[in-house]
Every structure is written in structure tokens, then in C-alpha cells.
């Protein structure tokens, strides 16, 4: 075919078509076979919105122009007119609307395409001709700015897979049009090789899908919300006046006295709803949700391979036949296969700038996503309106958790100040610091370490009292009750939000959404069915069984065991480091070096632990996702729950293993002088400080908690997104330098959103807070200031997450949810575990129980005098094993014959020397008794709090009941009105019939035509 030749190609009847009247010139319009037969119809199609070709029209020809430059069309006039006309990008509000400036963009599909430079130049030339013709894209034309014309045979064709993707897109977009959506394509963008498909849902589609999804919408009926009376009303008014400065300045946050009655949308009952403003009846969040449901439901079951040849094409054709039987590909599958590179709803507009129109995104940025408003309440209703219920519930939960940390922080500070105030009155620490006691302690390591004075550990003993005092026991009980109260308070808050957001009775829809299969699951089922087809077996209704998943389950089990073992191995390696470093530092000739051995070793080991924890956190997150992916869960809900379980298990072990070691294992398996326990026959096990391991546990907990929060918040949540944004900016800048014309254009909204980070789910946000909740509750007996540091972190975290959602991420699809899901069960589990762990920390890690036993069983005068001496055992230095005695026994300036060590053992002059004494068993019995009593008492108190506080606030239950009664009344009135109208019409019809029968025959004959109409009164209700 010659270069200038124009040929006709028949369009299949099923192919969607139909140009926009307002779209740009991209070729030649569709023409019926006989223009004379259907001139009106042709004109209608030109001006009609993009739609499907009616089934009765079989023959439509597409005129395809090989080289549009040679037609002789004069473009200069058109260019001049366009330059004088209004900016079309401003008409469509820079991508928020279609090119006509009327239809709102509800969703965006993004795809990559390959285009030659000649084609790109052609597209740019054709773009100016805005008013005379339409775009054609092979068999599937979409109106808009894009163009893809057939080039000559000499042009390089797209490769095989690109062709497949293009045909899949065409079929899928055609199916979307058949579903009622309106599409517009834009390939003439600032981002080279990226095309955008804008999607608009018209009113009838929104109504249909809202009814299908059972979306509750506000009706015309309004009712009064029950208000408090008397003293409560006055108290509430006072509280509102006090808290007014910290309330966000948004309309949704103001207290409401009336509420609209909500009812699941129904097209038959549209008269119940206030449809005076159809543009705002469905907000942008609801519109994007509806479109996303259509995208998931609409399938692409085939593809056309125009360039496949030989055996390859036969195999692919066979694959397509099986695909039609076994799998249907919605948007999730198309994204997974790379047919589309992204799909997202648009943000409402810009959030910064001088001439920015007011929008919800800008309001959220000013009143929520700013560090300057850290002291204000969150505008949760506006967050829900913009991002949906699931994200709204996360921020509501985070806000409730942060508020509940305020009383916990205050009590923690009081406990800490009590320790500071009583440190000088603490008799055990005073005895340890008293130089006159002259207690000589046994060496901390073999040969290189010498004897040392107990008074040298005075600072550690005094610091231990700050956290190891009777008030910490009270604080542990308080925090257990606090956790139970927090959970109950959240349940009540959740019910209030469910009522306010019309989420009552939501389970039915949740079940329907839950059953939607994932793309990976469908692909796996397809693969299984193809294998069976190859073996000539039946392939109807295939699904994955436990046998199909057994390799994945085995990999999961082995992988998790390996990761847990790796964590233990790293902790063991840090223990070896501590022991070897302590021995090396003890050789130091300087007295200051020898005196600071314990502090140096502890600090460096904790920092190593912190770095390892942060690195493994990221690694374990990726591994948990990979392990979940190879399991191929059927639904998104199953995938999310399994991912959360694995990630939580691995990260919990990773974060708390070093702390568990210090709390419950360090110093328990040391042995005694002359009979120490060795690792690798050379390293002695670590011992606790004379004041106990609680101080070291506090140091470990505080450094890991604070370091994890600071590094993750500042580096991972702020630094990495900024770095990614900078890299994207540099790439775009490099591309713009190649194309100055594109650089001069202002970016469309969908282009700007495409450059944002995709939303990766709420799992990382929840996980970070759940691990922090564990730090606050599990070991709170050793670190009363943990709630305070968590509170300070969360104040920043709320605004940080808010800023990320508003400015750094693409707008996520709004998901309806009535609770926080599996996270609530994890929180309850941590709360129960915290009671047990704190009981063991108080009884085994701290000296609280030994002090009580001494005070009531061994003290001669009812005071704590003599407690330190009671907890120390004696050792005769002549009983050291060969080669383990100190190299410098005269280091203290005198010869040592008896040294002391912390344990309950018989003295060397006893018959059973160095055996465990009766005091040890008495203390052990008291410790176990305390664990049992503390655990059961606190558990009972927590359950009592759970029982005494109702899950549903009384006023909310009354309001829900009131809504049901009002809704019944509305329908009863409607039915009564229908019956009255029907009876009225029947009476009128009866009277009309009587009047007709009373006419004379002459009149009857002359009005025979009108007589027949006497009984034709309409009775439509």
C-alpha cells in the first residue's frame, strides 16, 4: 500500500466506539456505510458521549490515514485560533475534569506504551486541532488528547508482549464502557511513554452501584439527637468552652444537634433522598469507591495477538481458550501483569499555593497535617470523608491511644519522682555506698579481674532505686488496669464512630467483599487447570487445596523457625561480645577504665542490639510478605491477616528477645566462685550488678524504644520518602531537558498524583504502634517513663502520618470498615501477656520480693538494715579452681581470704558448703506465690473493668433504636399515602363512570370516542 493511500477497515460490531463532541482532532470520524440512510443518527453520535455501538448496527468503517501530514490540511489557522482561545487545561481544572470541563474524573488508570519519535511529533501536531475530529486507537478509540496512528511498514512494531497488553487494555476499556463508565485517554503528557485513562461515573451508574453496594445515604428526614440535661449539660458546655481553642476549625468537627436519617440507597426510593444537588450527593470518596468496585468486577477474558506466529501463537491461543474457561482478569490482575502500571483516585486539588481553590485536601493540610496544630484534636470526620472509614478508624484509634497515654505518663512521672525523692532514704543502697562496711566482692572474670569493693557500685545501686521501689508495683497494677480501660474506651469510641458514620449493620457487605478472589489466586488456579488440561483431566470449578499449598506451608514453617533462630543467634552473639569485651576492658591498666567496664559494655551492646533490630525489622517485613505471597491466600482479607500474623510474630521476637534475656536469663545460670558456668570452655556467663539486673533492663528498654522511634520516624518515615521524591524529581528534570515543549506545560492533576508514592496499606503504621504498645505495657515495671516517651513520639507521629497521607502518597481507595480488625485481638493479647510478664519482672528481676521476705522473716528490728549482707554469700579464695584465681590478689592493698558474691548459699565453714541455702527456697516460694496472686488479682480486676463498662454507650444504643423506629414510621406513612391516593383515584374513576352512564344515547353516540376514555384513568402509583 502506498504511503498516501487511504484504506477502509471494518470495525467489529461488538467493539465500543463513539467520539466526543468536545474531544480533540486525532484522525477522521467514524462513518456509517450509507450516510444517506442515517444522517440524523450520525450527527447524534458525533455529539453524543462516548458509548457502545448499538447491536443492530453491523457495518462501520474506520478511515485510517497513513500519513496525515500529506493530506494538505492547513494547521496554522487552527493553531492561531487555539492560541487566542481560553486555555483548555484551565477549563478542565488541570485534570480534575474531562476536556469538556463538566464531567469529573473519578479514577485514573495509568499504562506504559512505546511510541516512536515520529509518532510523538505527529501526536503533538494533531493535538492542536481541537474541534474538528476524533481519536482512533485501533479497534478501541477513546476520546481525549492521546493518539496512536498506524505507521508505515518500515516503522518498528511494538514487541509481542506490548501488543498483547495493548489489546487487553482495549478489551478491558470496552467492557468498562459497556458497564456504563465514560473514559477519556491522554497520552500527550509531560511524562514520556506514560498514558492516562480518565474515568467518569455518570449519575445512573452511581445510583445503580450504590444500590448494589447497599451504601447508606442521608435521607430528607432529620431528627433531633438526644441531648444531656441538667448538671451534665452544664459540665459539657464548660468543657466545650475550655477545649474550644484545641478544636480544629472544620465544619465536620462541630457538635451536631440534628442528624439525617440514613438508609441504603435505592433507585425505587429516590424520593426519600435529598437529590437537589446531584453533583455533591455522592462525594469524591464514594464515587472513587464505586468506580473501583466496577474495575474489580469488570473482567478481561481474552486478548488478541496480531503479531504472534507459528507454534508460539498456537500455544498462546490455547492459553487464551483456557483463560476464558478458568479465569477472568479484573483490575487487580491487570495491574499484577503490568497491563496497567497504576490505578488510583485523584486528590481534590493542590494543598499549597497562592491561588489554590478551597478543597478538603488543603483544609486537611492546614488543620491536621501540620506540626503547628499538634495540640489540637484531629478532624476525624473530615479524615473519614476524604480517605474513607478504614483510614479514619486508624487515626481515631491512634488519637484515643495517645489521649490515654496522658494519664499513664502522669502516673509514671509521679512514680519516677517518688524514686528520686526516696533514694537518700533507701537503706539497701545506703549500705552499699557505705565505705565503712568494707565488703570485698569476688572477681567478675577469671585471672585478669581482681577483687573489688562493693562501694564502687554505689552509683548503680542508687540509680536502681529510681525504678526498683514499691511504687513500681503499684504502677504495674495501674498499667494493667489502664490497658483494659483503654480497650474498653476504644470499643465505645468505635461504636460512636459507627453510629456517626452510618456503619451499623455492615457485616453483610463485609462478607461480600471478603469473598472476592485475589489476582494471584486466580492465576494459580489457572495454572493448575492448565496442568490438568494437559493431562486430559476435568478442570471445572478448580480451587487450591492444602495439597497445592503444602510446599508453601512447609516453606513458611521452616522460614519462620529459621528467622526466630537467627534472632536468638544474634542475641547470643551480642552476649559473647559483652563477655569478651568485659574481659578485655578489665585488663586495662587505668583505674577509670576498669571502673567503667559495666557501663561501657552495656551501652555498646544495647546500641548493637538497636542497629540489628532496625535492620532485621525491614528484612523481616519483606520476608513476611514473601512467605504470605507464596501461600496464595484467596482473598485480600485473608492475605492481610496472614501477613499481619507473620510480620508481628517475627518483629515481636526481634524487638523483645534482647529485653527478655536481660529480664529473665542474665545472671540466672552463672554458677558460683570455684564452679562457674562457661561458654565454649573459656567465657564465663554474665552476672547482674550488685543492685540487680533491673537497672540494666531499664537502660536496654529505654535505648531500644527511643532509638527505634527516633530512627524509624526520622530516617524511614521522613528521610526515605524525601529521598525517593528527590530521585523522581531529578529523573523528571532530566527528561524535561530533552523536551522543552513538555516542560513548559503545567502538569495535570493525575500526572502530579502519579509522581507520588503508592499507598502500601496500614499494616506498617499499625505494626509500629503495636510494638510501641508492647514497650509501654510489657516491661513497664522496669521503666515507668515509657508512657511519657510514647506520648511524645505519638504527638509527632500523628502529624507525620497525616502529612504523609495528604502530601506524599497517592490518594488511597476508600475502604469501609467498622473496626480495626485483627489488631484489636493482638492488643488484647499483649494486654494479657503484660500482666504475666510484669508479675515475673517484679518477682524475679527486681529485689522487691527478697526485701519483703527479709523484712518480715529475717530482720531483727523490723527495718531493712542488714539486707545487703543477707543477700551475699561467702567464698574462701583457696577454693578457686586452678588457673582461675586473680593474677594480682593484692590489688586492693591487702590479702583477701573471704570474698562475697550475690546468692543464697551455705558459707565455706558449713558442713554443706556452697550448697543452696534454705533462704533461697523461702524467697523462691514467695516469688512464685506473688506471681500467682498478682496475675490472678490483676486479671480479675481487668475483667471486672471490662464487664462494668458497657461496649455500647447508652445514648448511642438509644439513638440506633430511635433511627429504626423513625425509619419504620417513614415507610408506614409512605404506604398509607399510597393507599389513600389509590382510594381517591378509585372514587374519581367510579364517579366518572356514573356520569358517562347518565348521558343520553344521542350524546353517547356523538361522544363514542370520548366514552372509551372514561375508564382509562391512570392508576400508576
PDB file of C-alpha atoms in Angstrom, residues 246 448 509 882 938:
ATOM      1  CA  UNK A 246      -7.830  22.990  70.652  1.00  0.00           C
ATOM      2  CA  UNK A 448      42.575 -10.691  84.667  1.00  0.00           C
ATOM      3  CA  UNK A 509     -21.384  -6.150  52.727  1.00  0.00           C
ATOM      4  CA  UNK A 882      43.451 -23.888  89.240  1.00  0.00           C
ATOM      5  CA  UNK A 938      -4.933  -8.130  88.165  1.00  0.00           C
TER       6      UNK A 938
END
